[in-house]
PDB file of N, CA, C and O in Angstrom:
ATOM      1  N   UNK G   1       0.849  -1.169   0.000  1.00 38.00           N
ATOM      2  CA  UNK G   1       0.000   0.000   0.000  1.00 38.00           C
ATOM      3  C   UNK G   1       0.898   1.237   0.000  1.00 38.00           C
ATOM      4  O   UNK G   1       2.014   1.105   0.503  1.00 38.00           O
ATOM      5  N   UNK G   2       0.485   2.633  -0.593  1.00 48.00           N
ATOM      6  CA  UNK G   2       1.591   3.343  -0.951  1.00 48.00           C
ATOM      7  C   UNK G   2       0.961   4.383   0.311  1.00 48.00           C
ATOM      8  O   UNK G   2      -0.143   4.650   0.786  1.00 48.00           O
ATOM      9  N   UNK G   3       2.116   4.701   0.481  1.00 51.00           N
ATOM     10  CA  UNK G   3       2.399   6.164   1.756  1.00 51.00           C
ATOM     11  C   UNK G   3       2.065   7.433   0.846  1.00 51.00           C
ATOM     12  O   UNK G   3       2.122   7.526  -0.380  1.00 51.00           O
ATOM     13  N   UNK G   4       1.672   8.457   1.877  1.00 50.00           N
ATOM     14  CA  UNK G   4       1.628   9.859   1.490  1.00 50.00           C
ATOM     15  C   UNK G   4       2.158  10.463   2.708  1.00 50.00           C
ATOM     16  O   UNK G   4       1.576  10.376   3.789  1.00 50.00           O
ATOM     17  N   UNK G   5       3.525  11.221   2.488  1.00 50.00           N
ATOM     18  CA  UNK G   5       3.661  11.529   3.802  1.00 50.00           C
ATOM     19  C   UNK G   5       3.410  12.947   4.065  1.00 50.00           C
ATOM     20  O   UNK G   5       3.379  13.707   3.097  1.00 50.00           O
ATOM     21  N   UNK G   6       3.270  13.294   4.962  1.00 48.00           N
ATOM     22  CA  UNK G   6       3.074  14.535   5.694  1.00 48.00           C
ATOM     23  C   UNK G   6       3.904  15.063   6.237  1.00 48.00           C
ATOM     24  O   UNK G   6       4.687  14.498   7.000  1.00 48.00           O
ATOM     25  N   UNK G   7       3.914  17.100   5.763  1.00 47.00           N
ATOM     26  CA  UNK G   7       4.767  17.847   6.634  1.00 47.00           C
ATOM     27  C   UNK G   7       5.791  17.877   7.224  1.00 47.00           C
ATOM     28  O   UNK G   7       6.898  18.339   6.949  1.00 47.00           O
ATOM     29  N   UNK G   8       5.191  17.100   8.486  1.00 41.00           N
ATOM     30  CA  UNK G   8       5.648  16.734  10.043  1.00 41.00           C
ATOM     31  C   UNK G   8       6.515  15.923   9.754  1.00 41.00           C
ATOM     32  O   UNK G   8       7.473  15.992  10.525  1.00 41.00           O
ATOM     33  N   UNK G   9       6.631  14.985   8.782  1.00 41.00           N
ATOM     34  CA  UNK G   9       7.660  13.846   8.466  1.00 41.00           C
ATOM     35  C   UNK G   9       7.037  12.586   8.965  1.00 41.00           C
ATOM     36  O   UNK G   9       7.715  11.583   8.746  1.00 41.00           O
ATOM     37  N   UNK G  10       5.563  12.346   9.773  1.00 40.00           N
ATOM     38  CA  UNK G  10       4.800  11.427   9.783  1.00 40.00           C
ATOM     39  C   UNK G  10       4.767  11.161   8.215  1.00 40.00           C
ATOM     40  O   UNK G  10       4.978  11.879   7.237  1.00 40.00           O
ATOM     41  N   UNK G  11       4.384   9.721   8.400  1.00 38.00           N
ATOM     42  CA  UNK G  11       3.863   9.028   6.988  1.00 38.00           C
ATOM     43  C   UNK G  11       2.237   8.335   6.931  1.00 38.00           C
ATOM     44  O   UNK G  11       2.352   7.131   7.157  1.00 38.00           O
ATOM     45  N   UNK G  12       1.153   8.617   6.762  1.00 51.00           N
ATOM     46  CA  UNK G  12      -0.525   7.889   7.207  1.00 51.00           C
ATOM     47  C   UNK G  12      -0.586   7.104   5.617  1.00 51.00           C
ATOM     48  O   UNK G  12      -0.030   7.348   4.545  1.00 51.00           O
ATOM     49  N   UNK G  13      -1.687   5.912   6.139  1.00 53.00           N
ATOM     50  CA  UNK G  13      -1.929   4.943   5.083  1.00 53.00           C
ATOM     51  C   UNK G  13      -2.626   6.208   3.901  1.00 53.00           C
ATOM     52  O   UNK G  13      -3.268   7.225   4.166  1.00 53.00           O
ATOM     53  N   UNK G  14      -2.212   5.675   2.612  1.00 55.00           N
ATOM     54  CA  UNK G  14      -2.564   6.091   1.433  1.00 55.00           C
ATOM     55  C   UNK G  14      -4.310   5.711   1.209  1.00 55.00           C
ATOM     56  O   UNK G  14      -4.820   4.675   1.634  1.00 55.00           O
ATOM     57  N   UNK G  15      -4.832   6.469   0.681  1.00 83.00           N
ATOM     58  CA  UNK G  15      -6.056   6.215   0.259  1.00 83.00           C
ATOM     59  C   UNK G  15      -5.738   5.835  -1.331  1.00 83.00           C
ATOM     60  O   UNK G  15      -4.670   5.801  -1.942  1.00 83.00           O
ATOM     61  N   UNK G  16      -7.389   5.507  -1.834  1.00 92.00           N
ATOM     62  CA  UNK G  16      -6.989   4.777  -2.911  1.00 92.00           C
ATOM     63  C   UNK G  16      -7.427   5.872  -4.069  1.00 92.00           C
ATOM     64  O   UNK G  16      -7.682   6.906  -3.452  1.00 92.00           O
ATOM     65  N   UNK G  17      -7.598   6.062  -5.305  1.00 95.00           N
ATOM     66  CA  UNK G  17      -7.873   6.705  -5.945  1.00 95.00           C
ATOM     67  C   UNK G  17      -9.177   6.247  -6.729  1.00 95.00           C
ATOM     68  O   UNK G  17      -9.303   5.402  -7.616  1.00 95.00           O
ATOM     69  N   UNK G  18     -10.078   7.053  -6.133  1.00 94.00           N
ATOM     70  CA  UNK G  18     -11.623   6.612  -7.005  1.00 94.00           C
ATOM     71  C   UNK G  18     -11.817   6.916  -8.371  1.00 94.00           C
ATOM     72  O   UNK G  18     -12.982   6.837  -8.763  1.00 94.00           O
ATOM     73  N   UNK G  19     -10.818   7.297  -9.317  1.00 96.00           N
ATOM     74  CA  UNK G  19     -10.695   6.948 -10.759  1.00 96.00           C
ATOM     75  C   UNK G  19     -10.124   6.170 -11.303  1.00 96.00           C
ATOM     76  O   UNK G  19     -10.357   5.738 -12.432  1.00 96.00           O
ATOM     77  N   UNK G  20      -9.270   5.864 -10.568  1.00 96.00           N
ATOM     78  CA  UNK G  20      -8.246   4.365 -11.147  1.00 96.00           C
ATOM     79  C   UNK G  20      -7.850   3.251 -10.212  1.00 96.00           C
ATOM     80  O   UNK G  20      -7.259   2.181 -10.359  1.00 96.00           O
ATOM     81  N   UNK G  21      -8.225   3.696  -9.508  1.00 95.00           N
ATOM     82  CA  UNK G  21      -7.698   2.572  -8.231  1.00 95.00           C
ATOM     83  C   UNK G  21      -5.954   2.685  -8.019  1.00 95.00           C
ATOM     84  O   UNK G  21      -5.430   1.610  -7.729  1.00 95.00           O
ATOM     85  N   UNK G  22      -5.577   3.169  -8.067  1.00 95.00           N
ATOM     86  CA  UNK G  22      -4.221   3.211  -7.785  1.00 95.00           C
ATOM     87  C   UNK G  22      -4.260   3.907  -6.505  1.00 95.00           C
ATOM     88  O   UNK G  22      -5.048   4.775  -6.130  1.00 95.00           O
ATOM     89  N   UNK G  23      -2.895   3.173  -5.668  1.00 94.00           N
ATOM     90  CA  UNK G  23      -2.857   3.705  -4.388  1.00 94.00           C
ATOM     91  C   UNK G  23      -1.735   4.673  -4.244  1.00 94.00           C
ATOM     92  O   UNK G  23      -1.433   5.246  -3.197  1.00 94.00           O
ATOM     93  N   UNK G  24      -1.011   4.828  -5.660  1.00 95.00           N
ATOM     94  CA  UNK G  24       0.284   5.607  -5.509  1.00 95.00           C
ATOM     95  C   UNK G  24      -0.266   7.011  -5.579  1.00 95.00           C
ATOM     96  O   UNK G  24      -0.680   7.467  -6.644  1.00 95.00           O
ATOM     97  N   UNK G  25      -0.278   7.817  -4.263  1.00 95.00           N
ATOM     98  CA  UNK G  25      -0.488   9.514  -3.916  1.00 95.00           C
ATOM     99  C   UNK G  25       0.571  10.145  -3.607  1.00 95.00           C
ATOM    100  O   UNK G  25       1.393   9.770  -2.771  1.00 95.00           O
ATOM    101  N   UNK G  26       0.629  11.351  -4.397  1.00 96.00           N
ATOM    102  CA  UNK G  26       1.275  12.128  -3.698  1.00 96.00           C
ATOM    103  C   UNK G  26       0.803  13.836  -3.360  1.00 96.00           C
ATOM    104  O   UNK G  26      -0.260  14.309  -3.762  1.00 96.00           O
ATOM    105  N   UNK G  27       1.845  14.622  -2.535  1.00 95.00           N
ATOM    106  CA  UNK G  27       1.147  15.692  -2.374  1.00 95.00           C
ATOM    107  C   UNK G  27       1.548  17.239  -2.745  1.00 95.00           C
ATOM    108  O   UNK G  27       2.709  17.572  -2.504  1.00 95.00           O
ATOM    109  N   UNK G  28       0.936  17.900  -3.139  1.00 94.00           N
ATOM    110  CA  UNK G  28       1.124  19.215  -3.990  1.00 94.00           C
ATOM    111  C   UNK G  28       0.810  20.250  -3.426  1.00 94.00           C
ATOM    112  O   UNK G  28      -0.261  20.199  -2.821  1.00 94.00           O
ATOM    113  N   UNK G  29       1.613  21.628  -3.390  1.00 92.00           N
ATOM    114  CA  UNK G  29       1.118  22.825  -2.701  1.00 92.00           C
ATOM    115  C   UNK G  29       0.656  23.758  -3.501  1.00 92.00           C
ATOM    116  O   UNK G  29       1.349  24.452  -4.245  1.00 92.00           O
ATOM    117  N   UNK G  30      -0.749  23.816  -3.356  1.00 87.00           N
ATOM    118  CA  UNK G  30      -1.158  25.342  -4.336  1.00 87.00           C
ATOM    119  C   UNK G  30      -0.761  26.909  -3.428  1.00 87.00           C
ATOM    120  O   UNK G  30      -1.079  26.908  -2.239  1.00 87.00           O
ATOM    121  N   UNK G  31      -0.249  27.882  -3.856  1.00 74.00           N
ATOM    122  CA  UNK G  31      -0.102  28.706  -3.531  1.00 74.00           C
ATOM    123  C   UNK G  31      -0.184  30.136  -3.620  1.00 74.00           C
ATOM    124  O   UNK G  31      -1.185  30.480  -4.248  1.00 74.00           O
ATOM    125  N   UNK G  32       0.591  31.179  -3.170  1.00 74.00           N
ATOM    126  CA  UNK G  32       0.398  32.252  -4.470  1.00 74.00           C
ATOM    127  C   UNK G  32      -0.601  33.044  -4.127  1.00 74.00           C
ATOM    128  O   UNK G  32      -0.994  33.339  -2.998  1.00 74.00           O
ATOM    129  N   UNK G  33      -1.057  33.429  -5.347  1.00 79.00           N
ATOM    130  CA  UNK G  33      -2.384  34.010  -5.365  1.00 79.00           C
ATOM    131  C   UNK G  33      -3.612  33.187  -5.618  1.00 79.00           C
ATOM    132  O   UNK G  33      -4.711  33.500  -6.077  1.00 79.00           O
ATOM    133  N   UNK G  34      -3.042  31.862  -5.123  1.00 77.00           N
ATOM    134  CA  UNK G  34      -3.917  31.000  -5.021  1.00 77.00           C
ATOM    135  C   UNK G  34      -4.285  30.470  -3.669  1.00 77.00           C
ATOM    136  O   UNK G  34      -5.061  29.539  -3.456  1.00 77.00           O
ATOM    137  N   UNK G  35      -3.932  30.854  -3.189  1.00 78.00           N
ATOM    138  CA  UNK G  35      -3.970  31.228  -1.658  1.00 78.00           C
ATOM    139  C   UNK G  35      -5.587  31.444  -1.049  1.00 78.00           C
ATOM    140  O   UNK G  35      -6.357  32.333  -1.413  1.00 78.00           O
ATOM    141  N   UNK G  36      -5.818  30.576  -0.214  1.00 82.00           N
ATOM    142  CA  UNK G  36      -7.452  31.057   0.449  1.00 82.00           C
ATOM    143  C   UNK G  36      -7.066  32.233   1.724  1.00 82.00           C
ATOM    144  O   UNK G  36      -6.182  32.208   2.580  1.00 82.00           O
ATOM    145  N   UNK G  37      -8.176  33.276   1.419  1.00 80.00           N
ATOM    146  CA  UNK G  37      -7.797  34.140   2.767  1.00 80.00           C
ATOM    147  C   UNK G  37      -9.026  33.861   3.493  1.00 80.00           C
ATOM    148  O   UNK G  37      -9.817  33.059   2.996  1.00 80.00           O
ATOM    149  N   UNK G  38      -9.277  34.394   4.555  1.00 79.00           N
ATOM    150  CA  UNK G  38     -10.737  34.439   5.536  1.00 79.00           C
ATOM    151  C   UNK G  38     -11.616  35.562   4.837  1.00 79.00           C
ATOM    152  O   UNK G  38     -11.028  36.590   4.501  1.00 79.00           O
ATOM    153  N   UNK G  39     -12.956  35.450   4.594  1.00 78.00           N
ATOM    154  CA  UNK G  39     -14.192  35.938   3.990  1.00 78.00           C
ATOM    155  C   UNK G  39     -13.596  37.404   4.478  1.00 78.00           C
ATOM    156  O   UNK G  39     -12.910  38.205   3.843  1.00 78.00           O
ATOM    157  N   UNK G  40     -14.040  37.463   5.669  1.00 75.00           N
ATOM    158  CA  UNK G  40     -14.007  39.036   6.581  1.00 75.00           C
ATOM    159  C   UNK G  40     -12.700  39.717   6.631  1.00 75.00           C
ATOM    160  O   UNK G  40     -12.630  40.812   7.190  1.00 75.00           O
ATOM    161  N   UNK G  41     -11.840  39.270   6.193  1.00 66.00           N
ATOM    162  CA  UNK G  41     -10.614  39.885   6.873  1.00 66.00           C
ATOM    163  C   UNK G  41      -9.340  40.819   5.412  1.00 66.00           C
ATOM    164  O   UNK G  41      -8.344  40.397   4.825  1.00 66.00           O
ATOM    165  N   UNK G  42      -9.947  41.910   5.368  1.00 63.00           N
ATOM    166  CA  UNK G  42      -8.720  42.485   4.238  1.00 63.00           C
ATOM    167  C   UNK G  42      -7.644  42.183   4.384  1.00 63.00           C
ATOM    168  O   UNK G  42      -7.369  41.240   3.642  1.00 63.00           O
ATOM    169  N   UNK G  43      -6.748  42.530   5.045  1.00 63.00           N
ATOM    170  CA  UNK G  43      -5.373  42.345   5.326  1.00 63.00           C
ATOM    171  C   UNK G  43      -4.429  41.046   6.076  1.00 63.00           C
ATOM    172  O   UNK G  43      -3.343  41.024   6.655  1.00 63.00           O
ATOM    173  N   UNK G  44      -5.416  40.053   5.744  1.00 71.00           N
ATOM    174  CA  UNK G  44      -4.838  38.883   6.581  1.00 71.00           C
ATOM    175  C   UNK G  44      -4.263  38.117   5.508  1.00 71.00           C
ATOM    176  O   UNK G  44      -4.628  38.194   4.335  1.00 71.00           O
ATOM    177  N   UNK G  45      -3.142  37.206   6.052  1.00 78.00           N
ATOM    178  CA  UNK G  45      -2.426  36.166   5.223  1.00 78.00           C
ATOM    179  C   UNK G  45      -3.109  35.349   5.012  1.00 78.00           C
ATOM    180  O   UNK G  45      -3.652  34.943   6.040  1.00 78.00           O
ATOM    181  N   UNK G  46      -3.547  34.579   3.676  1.00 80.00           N
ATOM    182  CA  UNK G  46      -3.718  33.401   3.592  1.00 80.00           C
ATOM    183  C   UNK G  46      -3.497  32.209   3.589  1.00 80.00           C
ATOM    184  O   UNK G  46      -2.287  32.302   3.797  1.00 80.00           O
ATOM    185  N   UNK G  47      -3.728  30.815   3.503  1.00 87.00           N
ATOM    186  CA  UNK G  47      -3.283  29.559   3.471  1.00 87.00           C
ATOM    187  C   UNK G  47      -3.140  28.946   2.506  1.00 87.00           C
ATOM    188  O   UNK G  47      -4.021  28.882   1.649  1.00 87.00           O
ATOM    189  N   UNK G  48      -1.387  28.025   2.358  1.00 89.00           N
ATOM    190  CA  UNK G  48      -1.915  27.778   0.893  1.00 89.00           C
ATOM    191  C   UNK G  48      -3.173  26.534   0.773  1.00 89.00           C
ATOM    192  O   UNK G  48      -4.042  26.366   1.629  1.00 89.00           O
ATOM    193  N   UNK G  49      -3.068  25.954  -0.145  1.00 92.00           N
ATOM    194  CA  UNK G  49      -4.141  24.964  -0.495  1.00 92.00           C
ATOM    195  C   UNK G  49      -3.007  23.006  -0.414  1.00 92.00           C
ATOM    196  O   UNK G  49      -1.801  22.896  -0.636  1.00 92.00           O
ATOM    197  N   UNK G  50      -3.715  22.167  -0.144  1.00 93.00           N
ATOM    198  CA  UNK G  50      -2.432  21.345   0.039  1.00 93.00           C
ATOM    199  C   UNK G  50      -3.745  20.138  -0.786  1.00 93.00           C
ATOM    200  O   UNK G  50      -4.849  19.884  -0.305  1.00 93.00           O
ATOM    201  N   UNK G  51      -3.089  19.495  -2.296  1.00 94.00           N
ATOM    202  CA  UNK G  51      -4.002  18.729  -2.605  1.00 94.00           C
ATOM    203  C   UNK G  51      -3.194  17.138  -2.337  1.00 94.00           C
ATOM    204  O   UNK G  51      -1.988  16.892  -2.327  1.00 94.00           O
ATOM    205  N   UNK G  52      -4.373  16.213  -2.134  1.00 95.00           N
ATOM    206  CA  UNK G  52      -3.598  14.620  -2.151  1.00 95.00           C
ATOM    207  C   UNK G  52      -4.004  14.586  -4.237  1.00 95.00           C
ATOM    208  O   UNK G  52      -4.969  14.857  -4.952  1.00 95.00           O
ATOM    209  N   UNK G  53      -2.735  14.138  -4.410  1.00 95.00           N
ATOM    210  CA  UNK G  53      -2.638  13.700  -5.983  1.00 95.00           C
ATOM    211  C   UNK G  53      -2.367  12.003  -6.373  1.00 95.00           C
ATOM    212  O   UNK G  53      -1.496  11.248  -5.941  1.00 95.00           O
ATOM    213  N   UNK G  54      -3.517  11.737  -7.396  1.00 96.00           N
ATOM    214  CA  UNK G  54      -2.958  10.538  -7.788  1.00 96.00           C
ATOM    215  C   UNK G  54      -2.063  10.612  -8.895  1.00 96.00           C
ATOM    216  O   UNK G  54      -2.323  11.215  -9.936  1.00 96.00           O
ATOM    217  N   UNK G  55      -0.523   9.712  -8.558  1.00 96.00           N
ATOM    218  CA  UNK G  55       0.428  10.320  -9.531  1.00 96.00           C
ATOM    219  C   UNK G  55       0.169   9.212 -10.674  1.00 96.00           C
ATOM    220  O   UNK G  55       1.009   9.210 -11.574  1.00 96.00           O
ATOM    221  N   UNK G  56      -0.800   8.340 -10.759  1.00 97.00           N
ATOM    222  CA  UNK G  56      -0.752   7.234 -11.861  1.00 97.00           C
ATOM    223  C   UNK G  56      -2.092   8.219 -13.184  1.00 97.00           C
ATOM    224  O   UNK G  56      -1.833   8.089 -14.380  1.00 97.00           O
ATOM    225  N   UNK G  57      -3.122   8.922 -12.862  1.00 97.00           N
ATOM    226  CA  UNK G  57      -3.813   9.609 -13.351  1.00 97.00           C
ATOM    227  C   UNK G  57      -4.079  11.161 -13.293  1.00 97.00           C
ATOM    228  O   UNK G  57      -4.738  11.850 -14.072  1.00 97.00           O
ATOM    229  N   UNK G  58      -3.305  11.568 -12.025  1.00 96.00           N
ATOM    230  CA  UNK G  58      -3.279  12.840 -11.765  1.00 96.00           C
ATOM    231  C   UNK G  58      -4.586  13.707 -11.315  1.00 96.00           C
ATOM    232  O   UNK G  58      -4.712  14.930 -11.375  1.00 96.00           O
ATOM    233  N   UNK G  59      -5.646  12.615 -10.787  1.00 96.00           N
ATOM    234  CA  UNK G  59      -6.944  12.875 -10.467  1.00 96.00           C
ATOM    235  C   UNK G  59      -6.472  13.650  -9.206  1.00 96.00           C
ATOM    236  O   UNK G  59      -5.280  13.449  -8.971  1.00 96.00           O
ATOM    237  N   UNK G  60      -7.279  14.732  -8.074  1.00 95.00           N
ATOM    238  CA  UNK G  60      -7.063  15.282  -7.292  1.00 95.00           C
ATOM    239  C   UNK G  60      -8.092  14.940  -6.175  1.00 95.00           C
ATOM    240  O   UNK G  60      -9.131  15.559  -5.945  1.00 95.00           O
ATOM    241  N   UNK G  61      -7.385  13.305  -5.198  1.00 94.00           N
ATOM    242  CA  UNK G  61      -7.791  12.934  -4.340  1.00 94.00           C
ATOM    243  C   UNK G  61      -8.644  13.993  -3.648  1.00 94.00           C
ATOM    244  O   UNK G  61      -9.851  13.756  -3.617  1.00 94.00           O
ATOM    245  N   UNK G  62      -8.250  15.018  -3.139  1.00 94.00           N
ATOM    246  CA  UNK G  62      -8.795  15.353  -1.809  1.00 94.00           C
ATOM    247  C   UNK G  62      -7.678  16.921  -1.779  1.00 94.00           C
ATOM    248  O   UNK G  62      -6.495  16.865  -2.115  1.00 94.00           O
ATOM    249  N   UNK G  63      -8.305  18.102  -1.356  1.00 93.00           N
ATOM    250  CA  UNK G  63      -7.757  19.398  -0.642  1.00 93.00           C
ATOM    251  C   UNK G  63      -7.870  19.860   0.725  1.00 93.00           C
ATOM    252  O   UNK G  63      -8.719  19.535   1.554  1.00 93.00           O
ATOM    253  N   UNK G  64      -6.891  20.669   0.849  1.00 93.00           N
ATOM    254  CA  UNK G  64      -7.599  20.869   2.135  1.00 93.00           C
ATOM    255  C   UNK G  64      -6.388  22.883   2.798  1.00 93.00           C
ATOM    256  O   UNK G  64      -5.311  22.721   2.224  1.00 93.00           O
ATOM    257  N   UNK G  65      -6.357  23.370   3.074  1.00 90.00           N
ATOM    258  CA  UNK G  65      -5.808  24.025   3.609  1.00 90.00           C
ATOM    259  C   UNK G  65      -4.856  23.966   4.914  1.00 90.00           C
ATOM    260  O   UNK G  65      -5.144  23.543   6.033  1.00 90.00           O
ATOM    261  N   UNK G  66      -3.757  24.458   4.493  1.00 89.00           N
ATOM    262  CA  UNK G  66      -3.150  23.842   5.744  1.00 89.00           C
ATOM    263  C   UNK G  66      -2.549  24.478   6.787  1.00 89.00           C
ATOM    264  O   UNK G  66      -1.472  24.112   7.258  1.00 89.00           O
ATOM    265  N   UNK G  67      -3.381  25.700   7.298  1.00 87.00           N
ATOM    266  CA  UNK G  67      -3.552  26.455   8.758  1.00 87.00           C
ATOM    267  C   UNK G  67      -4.831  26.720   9.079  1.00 87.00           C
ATOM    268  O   UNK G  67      -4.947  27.655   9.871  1.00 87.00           O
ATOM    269  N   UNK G  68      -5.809  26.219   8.735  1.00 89.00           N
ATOM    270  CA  UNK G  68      -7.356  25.788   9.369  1.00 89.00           C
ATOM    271  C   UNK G  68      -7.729  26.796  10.528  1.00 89.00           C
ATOM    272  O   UNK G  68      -8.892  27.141  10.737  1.00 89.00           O
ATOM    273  N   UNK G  69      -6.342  27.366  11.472  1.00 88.00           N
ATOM    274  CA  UNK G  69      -6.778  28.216  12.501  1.00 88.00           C
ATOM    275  C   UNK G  69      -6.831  29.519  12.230  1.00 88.00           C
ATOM    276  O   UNK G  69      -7.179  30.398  13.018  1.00 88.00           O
ATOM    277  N   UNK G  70      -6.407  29.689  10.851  1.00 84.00           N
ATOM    278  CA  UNK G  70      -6.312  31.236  10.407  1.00 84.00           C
ATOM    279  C   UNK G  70      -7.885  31.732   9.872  1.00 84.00           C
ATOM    280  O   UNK G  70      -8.082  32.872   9.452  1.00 84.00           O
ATOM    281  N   UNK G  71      -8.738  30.905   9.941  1.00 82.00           N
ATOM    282  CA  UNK G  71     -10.313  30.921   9.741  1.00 82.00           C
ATOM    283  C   UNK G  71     -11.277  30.812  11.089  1.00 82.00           C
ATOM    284  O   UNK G  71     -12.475  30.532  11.133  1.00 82.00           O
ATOM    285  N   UNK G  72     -10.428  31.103  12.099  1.00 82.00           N
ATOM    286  CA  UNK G  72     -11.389  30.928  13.381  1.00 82.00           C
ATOM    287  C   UNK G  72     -11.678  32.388  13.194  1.00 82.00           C
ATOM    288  O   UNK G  72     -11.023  33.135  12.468  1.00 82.00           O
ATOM    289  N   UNK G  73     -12.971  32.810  14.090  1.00 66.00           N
ATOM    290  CA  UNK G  73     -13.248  33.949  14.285  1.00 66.00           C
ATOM    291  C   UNK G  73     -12.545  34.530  15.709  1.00 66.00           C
ATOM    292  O   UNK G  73     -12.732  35.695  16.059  1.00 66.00           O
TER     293      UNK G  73
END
């Protein structure tokens, strides 16, 4: 079963890819001005975007942002 590792240098079981079945993922940083900011907030930094990729089809498992606390109120 193939690894996707994380950040932290943890490694969590791979999910599978619901277009091809392949378990080989890996992971990609959107960034930039691609960047999510918070609805309300002009002047705040945003987060980039962090997608799981299947590298056998290049389908885009799953996104997610990766400072989640920069959206608390």
């Amino acid at each position: 079963m193939g690894k996707v590792e994380e950040k932290t240098g943890k490694t969590e079981e791979a999910q599978q890819c619901p277009k091809c079945g392949s378990r080989e993922l890996g992971k990609g940083k959107q960034s930039g001005y691609a960047a999510v900011v918070p609805q309300d907030g002009f002047f705040r930094i945003g987060a980039s975007i962090i997608h799981v990729i299947c590298t056998e089809c290049g389908y885009i498992v799953e996104s997610y942002v990766d400072k989640p606390q920069k959206f608390k109120e």
